[in-house]
PDB file of C-alpha atoms in Angstrom:
ATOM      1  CA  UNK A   1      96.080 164.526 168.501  1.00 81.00           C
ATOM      2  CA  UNK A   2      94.523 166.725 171.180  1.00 83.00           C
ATOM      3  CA  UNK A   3      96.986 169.568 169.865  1.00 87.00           C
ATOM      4  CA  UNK A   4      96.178 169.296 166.218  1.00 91.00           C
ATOM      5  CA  UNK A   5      92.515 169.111 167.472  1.00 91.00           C
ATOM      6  CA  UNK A   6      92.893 172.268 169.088  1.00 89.00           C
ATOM      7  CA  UNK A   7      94.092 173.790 166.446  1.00 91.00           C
ATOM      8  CA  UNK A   8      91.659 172.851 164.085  1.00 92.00           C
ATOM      9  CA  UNK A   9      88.998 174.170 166.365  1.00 89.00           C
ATOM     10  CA  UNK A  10      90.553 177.757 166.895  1.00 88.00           C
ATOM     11  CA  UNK A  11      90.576 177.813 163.183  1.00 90.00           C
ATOM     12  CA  UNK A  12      87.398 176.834 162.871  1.00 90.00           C
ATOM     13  CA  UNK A  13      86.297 179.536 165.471  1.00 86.00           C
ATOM     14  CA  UNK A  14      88.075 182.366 163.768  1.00 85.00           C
ATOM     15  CA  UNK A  15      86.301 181.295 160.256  1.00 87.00           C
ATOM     16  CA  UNK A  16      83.081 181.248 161.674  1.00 86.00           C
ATOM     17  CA  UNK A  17      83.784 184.943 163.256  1.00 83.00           C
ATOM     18  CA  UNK A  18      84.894 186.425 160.086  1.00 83.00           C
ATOM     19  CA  UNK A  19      81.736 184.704 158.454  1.00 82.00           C
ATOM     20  CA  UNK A  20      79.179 186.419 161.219  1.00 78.00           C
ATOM     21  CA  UNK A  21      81.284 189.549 160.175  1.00 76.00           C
ATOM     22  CA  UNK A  22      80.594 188.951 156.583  1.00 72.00           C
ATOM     23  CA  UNK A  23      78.559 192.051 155.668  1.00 64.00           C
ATOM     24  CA  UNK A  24      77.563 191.314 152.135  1.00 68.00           C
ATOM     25  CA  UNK A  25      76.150 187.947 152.813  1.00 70.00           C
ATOM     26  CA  UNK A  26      72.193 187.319 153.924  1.00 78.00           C
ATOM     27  CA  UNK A  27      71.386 185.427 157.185  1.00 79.00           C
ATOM     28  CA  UNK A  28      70.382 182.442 154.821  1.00 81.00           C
ATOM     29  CA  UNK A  29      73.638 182.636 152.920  1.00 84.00           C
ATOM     30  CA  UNK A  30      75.656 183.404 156.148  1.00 85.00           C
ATOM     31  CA  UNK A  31      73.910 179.785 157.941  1.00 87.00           C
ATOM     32  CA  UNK A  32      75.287 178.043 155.027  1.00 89.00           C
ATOM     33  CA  UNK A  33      78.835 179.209 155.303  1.00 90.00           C
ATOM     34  CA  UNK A  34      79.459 178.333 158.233  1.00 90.00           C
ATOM     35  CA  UNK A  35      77.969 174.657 158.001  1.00 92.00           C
ATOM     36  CA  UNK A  36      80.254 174.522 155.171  1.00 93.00           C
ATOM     37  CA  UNK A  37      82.917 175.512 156.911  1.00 94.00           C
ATOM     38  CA  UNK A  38      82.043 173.211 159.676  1.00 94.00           C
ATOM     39  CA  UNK A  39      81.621 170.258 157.435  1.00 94.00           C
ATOM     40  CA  UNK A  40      85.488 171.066 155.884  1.00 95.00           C
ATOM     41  CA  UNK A  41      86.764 171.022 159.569  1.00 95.00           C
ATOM     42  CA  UNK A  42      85.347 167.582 160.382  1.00 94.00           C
ATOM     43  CA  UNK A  43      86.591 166.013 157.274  1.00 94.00           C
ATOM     44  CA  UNK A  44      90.081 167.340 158.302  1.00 95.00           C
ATOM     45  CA  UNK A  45      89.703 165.769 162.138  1.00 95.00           C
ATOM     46  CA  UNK A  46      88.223 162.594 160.715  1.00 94.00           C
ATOM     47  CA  UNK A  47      91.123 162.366 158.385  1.00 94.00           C
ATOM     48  CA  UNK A  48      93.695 162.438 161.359  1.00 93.00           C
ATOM     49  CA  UNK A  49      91.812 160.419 163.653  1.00 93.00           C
ATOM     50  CA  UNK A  50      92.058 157.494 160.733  1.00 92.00           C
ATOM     51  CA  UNK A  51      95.654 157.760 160.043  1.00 92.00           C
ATOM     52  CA  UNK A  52      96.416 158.241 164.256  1.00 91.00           C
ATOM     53  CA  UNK A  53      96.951 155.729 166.177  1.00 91.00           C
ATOM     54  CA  UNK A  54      95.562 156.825 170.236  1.00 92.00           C
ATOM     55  CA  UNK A  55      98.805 155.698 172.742  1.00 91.00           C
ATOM     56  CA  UNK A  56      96.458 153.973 174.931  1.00 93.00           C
ATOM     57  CA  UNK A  57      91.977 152.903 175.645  1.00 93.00           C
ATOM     58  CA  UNK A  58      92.340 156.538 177.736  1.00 94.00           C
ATOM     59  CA  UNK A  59      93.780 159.262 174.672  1.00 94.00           C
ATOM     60  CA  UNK A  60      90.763 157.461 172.715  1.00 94.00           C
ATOM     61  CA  UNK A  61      88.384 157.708 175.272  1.00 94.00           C
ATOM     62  CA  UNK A  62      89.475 161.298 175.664  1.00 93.00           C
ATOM     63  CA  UNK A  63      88.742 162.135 172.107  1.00 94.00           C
ATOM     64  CA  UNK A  64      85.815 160.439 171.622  1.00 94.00           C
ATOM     65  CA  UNK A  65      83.904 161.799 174.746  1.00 94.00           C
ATOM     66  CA  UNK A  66      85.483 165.984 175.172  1.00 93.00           C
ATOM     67  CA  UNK A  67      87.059 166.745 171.558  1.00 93.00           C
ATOM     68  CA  UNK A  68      85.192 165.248 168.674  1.00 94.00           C
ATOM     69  CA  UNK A  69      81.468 166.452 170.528  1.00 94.00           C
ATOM     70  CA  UNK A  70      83.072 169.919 170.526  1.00 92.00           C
ATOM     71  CA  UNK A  71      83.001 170.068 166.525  1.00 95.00           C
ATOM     72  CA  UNK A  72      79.892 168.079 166.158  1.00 94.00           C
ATOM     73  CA  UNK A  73      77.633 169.921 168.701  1.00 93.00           C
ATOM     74  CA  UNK A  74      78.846 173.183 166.398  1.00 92.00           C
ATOM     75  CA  UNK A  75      77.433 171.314 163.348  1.00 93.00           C
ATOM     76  CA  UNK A  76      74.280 170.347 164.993  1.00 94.00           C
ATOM     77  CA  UNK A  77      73.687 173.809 166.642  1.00 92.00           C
ATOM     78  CA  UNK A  78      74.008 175.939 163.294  1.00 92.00           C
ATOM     79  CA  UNK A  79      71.942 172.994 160.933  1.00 93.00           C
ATOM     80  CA  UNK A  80      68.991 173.031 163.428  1.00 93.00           C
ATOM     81  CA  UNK A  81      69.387 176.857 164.054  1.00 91.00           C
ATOM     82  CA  UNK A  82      69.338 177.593 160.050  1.00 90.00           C
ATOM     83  CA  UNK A  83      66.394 174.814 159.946  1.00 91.00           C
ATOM     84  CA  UNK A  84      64.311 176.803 162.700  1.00 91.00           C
ATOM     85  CA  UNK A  85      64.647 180.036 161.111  1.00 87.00           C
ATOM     86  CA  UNK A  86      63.594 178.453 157.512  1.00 86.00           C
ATOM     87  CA  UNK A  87      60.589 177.055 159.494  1.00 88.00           C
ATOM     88  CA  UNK A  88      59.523 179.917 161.270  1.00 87.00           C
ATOM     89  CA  UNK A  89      55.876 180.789 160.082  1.00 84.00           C
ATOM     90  CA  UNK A  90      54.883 183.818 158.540  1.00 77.00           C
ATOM     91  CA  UNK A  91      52.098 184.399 161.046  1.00 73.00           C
ATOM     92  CA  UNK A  92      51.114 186.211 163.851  1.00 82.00           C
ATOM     93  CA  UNK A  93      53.718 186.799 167.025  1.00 85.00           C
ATOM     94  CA  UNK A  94      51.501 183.870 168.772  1.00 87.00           C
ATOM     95  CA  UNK A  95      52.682 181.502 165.712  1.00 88.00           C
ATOM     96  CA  UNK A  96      56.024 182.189 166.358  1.00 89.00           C
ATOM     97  CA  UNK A  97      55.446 181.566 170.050  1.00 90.00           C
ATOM     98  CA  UNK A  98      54.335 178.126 169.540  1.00 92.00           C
ATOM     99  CA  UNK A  99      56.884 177.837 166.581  1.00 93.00           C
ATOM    100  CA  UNK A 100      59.690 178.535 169.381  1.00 93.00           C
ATOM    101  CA  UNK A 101      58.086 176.201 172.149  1.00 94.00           C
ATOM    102  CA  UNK A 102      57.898 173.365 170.039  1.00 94.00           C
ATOM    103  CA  UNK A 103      61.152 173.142 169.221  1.00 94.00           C
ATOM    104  CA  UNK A 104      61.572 173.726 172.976  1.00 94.00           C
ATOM    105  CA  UNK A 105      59.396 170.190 173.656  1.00 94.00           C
ATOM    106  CA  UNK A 106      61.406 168.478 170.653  1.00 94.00           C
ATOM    107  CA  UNK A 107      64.690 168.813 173.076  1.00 93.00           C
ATOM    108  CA  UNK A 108      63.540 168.322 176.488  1.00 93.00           C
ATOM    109  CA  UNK A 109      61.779 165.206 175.040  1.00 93.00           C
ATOM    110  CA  UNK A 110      65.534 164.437 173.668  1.00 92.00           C
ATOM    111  CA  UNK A 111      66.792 164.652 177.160  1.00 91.00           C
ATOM    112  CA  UNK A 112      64.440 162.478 178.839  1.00 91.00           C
ATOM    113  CA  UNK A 113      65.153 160.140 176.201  1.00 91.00           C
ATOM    114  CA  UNK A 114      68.889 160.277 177.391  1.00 91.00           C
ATOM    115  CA  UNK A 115      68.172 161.386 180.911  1.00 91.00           C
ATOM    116  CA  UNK A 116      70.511 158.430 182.096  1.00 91.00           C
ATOM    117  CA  UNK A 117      73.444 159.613 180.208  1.00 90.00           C
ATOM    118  CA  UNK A 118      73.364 162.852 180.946  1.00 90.00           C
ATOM    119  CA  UNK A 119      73.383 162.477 184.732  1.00 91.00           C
ATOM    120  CA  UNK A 120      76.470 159.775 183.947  1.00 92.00           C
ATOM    121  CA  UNK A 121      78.318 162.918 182.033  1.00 90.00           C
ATOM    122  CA  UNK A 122      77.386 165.402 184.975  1.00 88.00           C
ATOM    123  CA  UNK A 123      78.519 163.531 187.632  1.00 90.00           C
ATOM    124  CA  UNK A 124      82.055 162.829 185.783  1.00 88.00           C
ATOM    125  CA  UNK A 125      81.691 159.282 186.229  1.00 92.00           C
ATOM    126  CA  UNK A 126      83.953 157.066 184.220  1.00 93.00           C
ATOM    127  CA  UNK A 127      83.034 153.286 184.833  1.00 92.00           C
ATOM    128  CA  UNK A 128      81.452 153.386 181.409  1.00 90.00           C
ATOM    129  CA  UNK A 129      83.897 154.976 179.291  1.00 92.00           C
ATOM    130  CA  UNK A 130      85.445 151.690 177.406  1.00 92.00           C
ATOM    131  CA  UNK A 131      81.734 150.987 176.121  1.00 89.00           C
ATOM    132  CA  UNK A 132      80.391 154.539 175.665  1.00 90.00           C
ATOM    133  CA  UNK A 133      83.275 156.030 173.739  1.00 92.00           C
ATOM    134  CA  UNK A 134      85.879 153.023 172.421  1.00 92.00           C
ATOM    135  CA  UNK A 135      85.321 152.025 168.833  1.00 89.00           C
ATOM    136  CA  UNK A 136      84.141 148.651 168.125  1.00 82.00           C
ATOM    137  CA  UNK A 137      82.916 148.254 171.773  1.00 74.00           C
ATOM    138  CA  UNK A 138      79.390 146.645 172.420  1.00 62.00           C
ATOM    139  CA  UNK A 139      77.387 144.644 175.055  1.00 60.00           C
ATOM    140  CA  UNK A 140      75.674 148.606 176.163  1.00 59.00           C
ATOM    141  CA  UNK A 141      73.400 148.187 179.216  1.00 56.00           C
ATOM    142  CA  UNK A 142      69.609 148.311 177.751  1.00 47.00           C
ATOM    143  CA  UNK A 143      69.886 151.651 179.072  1.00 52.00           C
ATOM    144  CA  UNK A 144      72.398 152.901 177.491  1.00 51.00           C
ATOM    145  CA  UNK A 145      71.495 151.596 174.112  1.00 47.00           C
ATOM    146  CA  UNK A 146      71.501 153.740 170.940  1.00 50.00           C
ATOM    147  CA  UNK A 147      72.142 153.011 167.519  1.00 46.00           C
ATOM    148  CA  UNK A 148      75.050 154.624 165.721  1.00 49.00           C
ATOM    149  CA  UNK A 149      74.756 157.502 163.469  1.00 54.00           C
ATOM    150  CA  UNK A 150      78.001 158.019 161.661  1.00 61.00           C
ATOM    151  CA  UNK A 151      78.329 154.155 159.573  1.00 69.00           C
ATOM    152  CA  UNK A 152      81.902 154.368 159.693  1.00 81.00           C
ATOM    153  CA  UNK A 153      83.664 152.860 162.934  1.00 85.00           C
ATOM    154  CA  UNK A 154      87.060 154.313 162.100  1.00 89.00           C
ATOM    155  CA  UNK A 155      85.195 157.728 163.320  1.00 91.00           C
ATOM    156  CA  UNK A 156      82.442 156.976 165.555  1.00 89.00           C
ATOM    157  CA  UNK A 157      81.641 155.708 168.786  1.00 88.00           C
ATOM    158  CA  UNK A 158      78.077 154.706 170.281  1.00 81.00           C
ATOM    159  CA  UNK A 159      77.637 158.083 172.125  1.00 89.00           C
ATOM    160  CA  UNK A 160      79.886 160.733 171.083  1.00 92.00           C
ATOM    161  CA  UNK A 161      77.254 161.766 168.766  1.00 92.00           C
ATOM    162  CA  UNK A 162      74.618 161.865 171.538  1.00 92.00           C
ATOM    163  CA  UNK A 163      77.509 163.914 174.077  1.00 93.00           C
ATOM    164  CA  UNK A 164      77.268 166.348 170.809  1.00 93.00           C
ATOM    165  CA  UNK A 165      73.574 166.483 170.685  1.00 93.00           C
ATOM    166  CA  UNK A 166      72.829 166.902 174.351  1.00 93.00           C
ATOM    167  CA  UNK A 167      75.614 170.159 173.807  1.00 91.00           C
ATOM    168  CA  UNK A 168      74.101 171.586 170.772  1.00 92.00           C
ATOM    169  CA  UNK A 169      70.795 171.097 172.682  1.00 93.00           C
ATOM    170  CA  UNK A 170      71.469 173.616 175.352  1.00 91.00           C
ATOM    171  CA  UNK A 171      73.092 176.541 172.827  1.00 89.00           C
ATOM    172  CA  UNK A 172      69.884 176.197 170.788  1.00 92.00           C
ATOM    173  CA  UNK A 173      67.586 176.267 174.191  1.00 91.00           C
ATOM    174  CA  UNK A 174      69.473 179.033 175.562  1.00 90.00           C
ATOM    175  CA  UNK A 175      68.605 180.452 171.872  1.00 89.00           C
ATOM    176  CA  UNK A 176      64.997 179.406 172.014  1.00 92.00           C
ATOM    177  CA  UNK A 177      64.252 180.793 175.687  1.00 91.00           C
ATOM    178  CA  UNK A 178      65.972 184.731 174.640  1.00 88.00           C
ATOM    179  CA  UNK A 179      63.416 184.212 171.450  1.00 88.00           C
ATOM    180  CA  UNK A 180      60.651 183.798 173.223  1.00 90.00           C
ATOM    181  CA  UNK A 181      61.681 186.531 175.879  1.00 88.00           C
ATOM    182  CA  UNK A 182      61.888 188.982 173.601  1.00 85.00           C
ATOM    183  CA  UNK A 183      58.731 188.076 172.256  1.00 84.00           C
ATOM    184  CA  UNK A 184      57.486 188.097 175.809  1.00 81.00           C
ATOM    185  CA  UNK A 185      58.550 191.716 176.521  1.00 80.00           C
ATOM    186  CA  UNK A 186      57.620 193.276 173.346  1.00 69.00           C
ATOM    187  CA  UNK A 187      61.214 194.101 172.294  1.00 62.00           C
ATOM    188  CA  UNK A 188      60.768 193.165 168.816  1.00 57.00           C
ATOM    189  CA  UNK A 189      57.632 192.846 166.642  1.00 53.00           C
ATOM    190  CA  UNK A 190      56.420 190.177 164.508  1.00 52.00           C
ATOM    191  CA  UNK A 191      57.992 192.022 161.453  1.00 51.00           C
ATOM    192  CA  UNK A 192      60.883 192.174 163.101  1.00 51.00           C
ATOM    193  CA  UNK A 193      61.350 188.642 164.290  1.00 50.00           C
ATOM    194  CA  UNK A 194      60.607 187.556 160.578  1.00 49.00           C
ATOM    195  CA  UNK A 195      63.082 189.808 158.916  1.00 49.00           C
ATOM    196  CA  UNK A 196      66.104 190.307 161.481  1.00 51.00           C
ATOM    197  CA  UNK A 197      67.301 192.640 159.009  1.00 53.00           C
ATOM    198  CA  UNK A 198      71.704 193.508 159.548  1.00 62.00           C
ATOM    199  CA  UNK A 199      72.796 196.459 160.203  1.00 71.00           C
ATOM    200  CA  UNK A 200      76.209 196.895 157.972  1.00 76.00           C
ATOM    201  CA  UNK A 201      78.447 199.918 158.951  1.00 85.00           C
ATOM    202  CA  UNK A 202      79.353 201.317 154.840  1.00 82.00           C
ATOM    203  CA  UNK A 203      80.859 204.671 156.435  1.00 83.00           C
ATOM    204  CA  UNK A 204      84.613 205.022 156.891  1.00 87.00           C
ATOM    205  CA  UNK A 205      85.990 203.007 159.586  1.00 88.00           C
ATOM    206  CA  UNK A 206      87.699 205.848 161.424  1.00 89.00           C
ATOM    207  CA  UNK A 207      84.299 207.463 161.530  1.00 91.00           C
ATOM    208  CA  UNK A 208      82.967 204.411 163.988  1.00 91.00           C
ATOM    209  CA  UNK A 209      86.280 204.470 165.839  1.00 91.00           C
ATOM    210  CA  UNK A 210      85.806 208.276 166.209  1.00 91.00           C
ATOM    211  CA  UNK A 211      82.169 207.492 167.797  1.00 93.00           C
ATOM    212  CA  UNK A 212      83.793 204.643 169.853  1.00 90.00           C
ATOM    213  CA  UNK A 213      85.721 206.940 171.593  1.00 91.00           C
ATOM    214  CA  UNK A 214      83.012 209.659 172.310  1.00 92.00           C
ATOM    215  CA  UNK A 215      80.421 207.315 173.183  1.00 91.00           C
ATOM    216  CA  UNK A 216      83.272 205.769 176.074  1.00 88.00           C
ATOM    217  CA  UNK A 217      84.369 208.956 177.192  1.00 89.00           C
ATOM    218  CA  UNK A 218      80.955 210.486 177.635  1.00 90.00           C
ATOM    219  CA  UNK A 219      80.012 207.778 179.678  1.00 87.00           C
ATOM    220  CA  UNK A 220      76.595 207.241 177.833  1.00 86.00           C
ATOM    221  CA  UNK A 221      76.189 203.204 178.178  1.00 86.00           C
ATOM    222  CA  UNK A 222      76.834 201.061 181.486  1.00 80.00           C
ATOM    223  CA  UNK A 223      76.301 204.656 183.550  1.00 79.00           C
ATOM    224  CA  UNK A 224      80.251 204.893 181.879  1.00 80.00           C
ATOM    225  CA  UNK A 225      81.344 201.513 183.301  1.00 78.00           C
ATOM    226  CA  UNK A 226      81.977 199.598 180.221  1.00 82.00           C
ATOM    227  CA  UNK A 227      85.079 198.895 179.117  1.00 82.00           C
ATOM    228  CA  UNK A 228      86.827 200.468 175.418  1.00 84.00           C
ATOM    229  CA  UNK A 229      87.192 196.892 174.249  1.00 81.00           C
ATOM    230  CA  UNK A 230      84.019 195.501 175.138  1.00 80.00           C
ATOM    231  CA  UNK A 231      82.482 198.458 173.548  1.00 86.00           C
ATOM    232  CA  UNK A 232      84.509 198.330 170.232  1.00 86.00           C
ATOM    233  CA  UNK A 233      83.591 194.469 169.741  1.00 83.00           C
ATOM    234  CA  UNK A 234      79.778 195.314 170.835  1.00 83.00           C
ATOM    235  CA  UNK A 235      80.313 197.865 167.678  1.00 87.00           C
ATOM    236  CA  UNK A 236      81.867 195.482 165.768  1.00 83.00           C
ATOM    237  CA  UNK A 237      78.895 193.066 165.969  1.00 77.00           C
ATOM    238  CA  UNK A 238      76.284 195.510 165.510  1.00 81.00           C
ATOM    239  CA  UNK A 239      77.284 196.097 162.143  1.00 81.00           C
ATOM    240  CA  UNK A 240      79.468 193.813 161.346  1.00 76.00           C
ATOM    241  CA  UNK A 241      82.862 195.244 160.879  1.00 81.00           C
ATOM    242  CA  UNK A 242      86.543 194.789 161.887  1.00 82.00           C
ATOM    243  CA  UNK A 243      87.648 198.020 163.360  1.00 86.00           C
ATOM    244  CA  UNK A 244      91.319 196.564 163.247  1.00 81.00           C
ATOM    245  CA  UNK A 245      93.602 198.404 166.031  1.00 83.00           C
ATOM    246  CA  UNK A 246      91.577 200.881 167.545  1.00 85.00           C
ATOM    247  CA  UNK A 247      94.458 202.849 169.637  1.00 83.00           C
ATOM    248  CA  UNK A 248      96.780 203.232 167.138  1.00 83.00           C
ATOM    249  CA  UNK A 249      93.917 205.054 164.912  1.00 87.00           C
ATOM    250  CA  UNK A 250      92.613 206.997 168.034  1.00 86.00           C
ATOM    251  CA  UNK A 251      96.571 208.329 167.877  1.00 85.00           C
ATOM    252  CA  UNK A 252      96.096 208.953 163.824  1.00 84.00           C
ATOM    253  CA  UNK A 253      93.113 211.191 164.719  1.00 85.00           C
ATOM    254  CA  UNK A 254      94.497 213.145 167.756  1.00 84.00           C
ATOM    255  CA  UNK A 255      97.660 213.852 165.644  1.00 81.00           C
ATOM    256  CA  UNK A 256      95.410 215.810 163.016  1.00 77.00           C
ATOM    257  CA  UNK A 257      96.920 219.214 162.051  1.00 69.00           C
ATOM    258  CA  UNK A 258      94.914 220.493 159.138  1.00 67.00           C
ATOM    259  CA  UNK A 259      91.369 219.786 159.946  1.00 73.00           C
ATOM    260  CA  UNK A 260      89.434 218.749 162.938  1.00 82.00           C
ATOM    261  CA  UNK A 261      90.560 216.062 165.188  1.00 86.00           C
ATOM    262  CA  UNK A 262      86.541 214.881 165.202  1.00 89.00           C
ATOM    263  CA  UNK A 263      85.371 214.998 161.975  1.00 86.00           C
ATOM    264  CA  UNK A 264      82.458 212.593 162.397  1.00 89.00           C
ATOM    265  CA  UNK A 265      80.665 214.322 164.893  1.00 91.00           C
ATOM    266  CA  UNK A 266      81.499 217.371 163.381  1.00 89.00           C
ATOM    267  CA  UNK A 267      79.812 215.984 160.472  1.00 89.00           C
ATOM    268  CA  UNK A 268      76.399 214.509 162.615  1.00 91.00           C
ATOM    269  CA  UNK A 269      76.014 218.025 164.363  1.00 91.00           C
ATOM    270  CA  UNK A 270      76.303 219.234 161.071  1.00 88.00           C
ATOM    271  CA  UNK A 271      73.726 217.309 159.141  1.00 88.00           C
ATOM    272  CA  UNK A 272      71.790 217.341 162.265  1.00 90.00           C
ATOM    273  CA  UNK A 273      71.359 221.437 162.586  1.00 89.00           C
ATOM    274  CA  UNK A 274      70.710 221.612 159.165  1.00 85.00           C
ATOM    275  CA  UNK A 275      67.384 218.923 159.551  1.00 85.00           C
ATOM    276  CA  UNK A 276      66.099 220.577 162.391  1.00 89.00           C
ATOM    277  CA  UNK A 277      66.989 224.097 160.477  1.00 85.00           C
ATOM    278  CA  UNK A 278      64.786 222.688 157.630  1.00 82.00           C
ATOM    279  CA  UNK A 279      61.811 221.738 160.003  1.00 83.00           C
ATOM    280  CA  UNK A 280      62.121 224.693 161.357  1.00 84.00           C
ATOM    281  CA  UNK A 281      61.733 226.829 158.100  1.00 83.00           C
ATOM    282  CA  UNK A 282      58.155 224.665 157.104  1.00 71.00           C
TER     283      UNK A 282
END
């Protein structure tokens, strides 16, 4: 189970990737992708869990407090994310301030609520485990209490929903507190914050490849101490493209016989000359 688990999840990791990377899609269109992608993963784990049968109380236990949360905090992260972003007032950057810090009170209020449990899961303790996270199991300390959310027992524990919440919790304040920095330090304006418009890259793909390389070998970000890699999948992000094997087309380019081994910034000087040549002549 734990293998087939873990395979689900790198799956489900690798669709959500290629859906970020998506460049045709809008942010709103993009959110719902991946929750339905999400949704289509969980169906697949509940339908092994049913037909498994866990070896011993501990392989259940297992599941029900470190794997299942995994796929459920993703769920709850991206639906309160995507319903954050459909709240988010068309006001002033102080609206959005208070927008962000409310949903900021809305989870530390959360984890007061379940304060108790989440010192039991930081301390690793395990003297709870058979009634926290076995099916069927009841008799919870008062303090422990909660009611169910998932109906069906054959997939659901008392608190492996609440393991997922208190998870999804910290991406989304993590989320909340670079909001609000940015807000904070000015680095994006109230338009901007709205919109959050993508950048897509719609030039060749050699072309950012090309820049890739002169960006890394001119040393112009990190004071030159950032890696090729880390630079190509920064690139990638940005405008969300796969740039596919990077070397091999860096060999493609340096093996060019009839034209210029750097096109593209052949191309930028170009089209940049001829600008300032134009401002020049008015």
């Amino acid at each position: 189970m734990k293998q087939q688990a873990e395979k689900l999840y790198d799956q489900l990791e690798g669709k959500l990737r290629d859906s970020e990377l998506e460049q045709t899609a809008s942010p709103a269109r993009r959110r719902e992708t991946n929750l339905q992608l999400i949704n289509e993963t969980i169906r697949a784990l509940k339908d092994l869990v049913i037909h498994h049968h866990f070896t011993d109380e501990q392989e259940e236990i297992h599941f029900f407090k470190h794997v299942k949360p995994r796929f459920t905090s993703l769920l709850i992260y991206h639906a309160r994310l995507a319903l954050i972003e459909l709240k988010k007032p068309a006001g002033t950057l102080k609206d959005i301030r208070r927008h962000y810090e409310r949903e900021l009170l809305l989870i530390r209020t959360f984890h007061d609520h379940h304060l108790q449990l989440y010192q039991y899961l930081r301390a690793d303790a395990t003297f709870l485990d058979s009634k926290l996270f076995v099916r069927g199991s009841c008799d919870l300390p008062y303090h422990y209490a909660t009611s169910a959310v998932d109906t069906d027992t054959r997939f659901s524990t008392h608190y492996d929903y609440v393991v997922a919440r208190l998870q999804a919790n910290e991406q989304l304040r993590h989320y909340l507190i670079q909001a609000l920095q940015e807000l904070q330090t000015g680095k994006v304006t109230c338009d901007q914050v709205l919109e959050r418009k993508e950048l897509s890259w719609t030039g060749s793909k050699v072309h950012l490849i090309e820049l890739a390389y002169a960006l890394y070998e001119s040393g112009q970000i990190n004071n030159g101490s950032i890696h090729l890699n880390e630079l190509v999948t920064q690139l990638e992000s940005i405008f969300r493209v796969r740039l596919g094997n990077v070397y091999r087309t860096f060999q493609e380019m340096r093996q060019r016989k009839k034209d210029s081994r750097t096109k593209f910034l052949d191309l930028m000087r170009e089209k940049l000359e001829y600008r300032m040549d134009e401002l020049d002549a008015l």
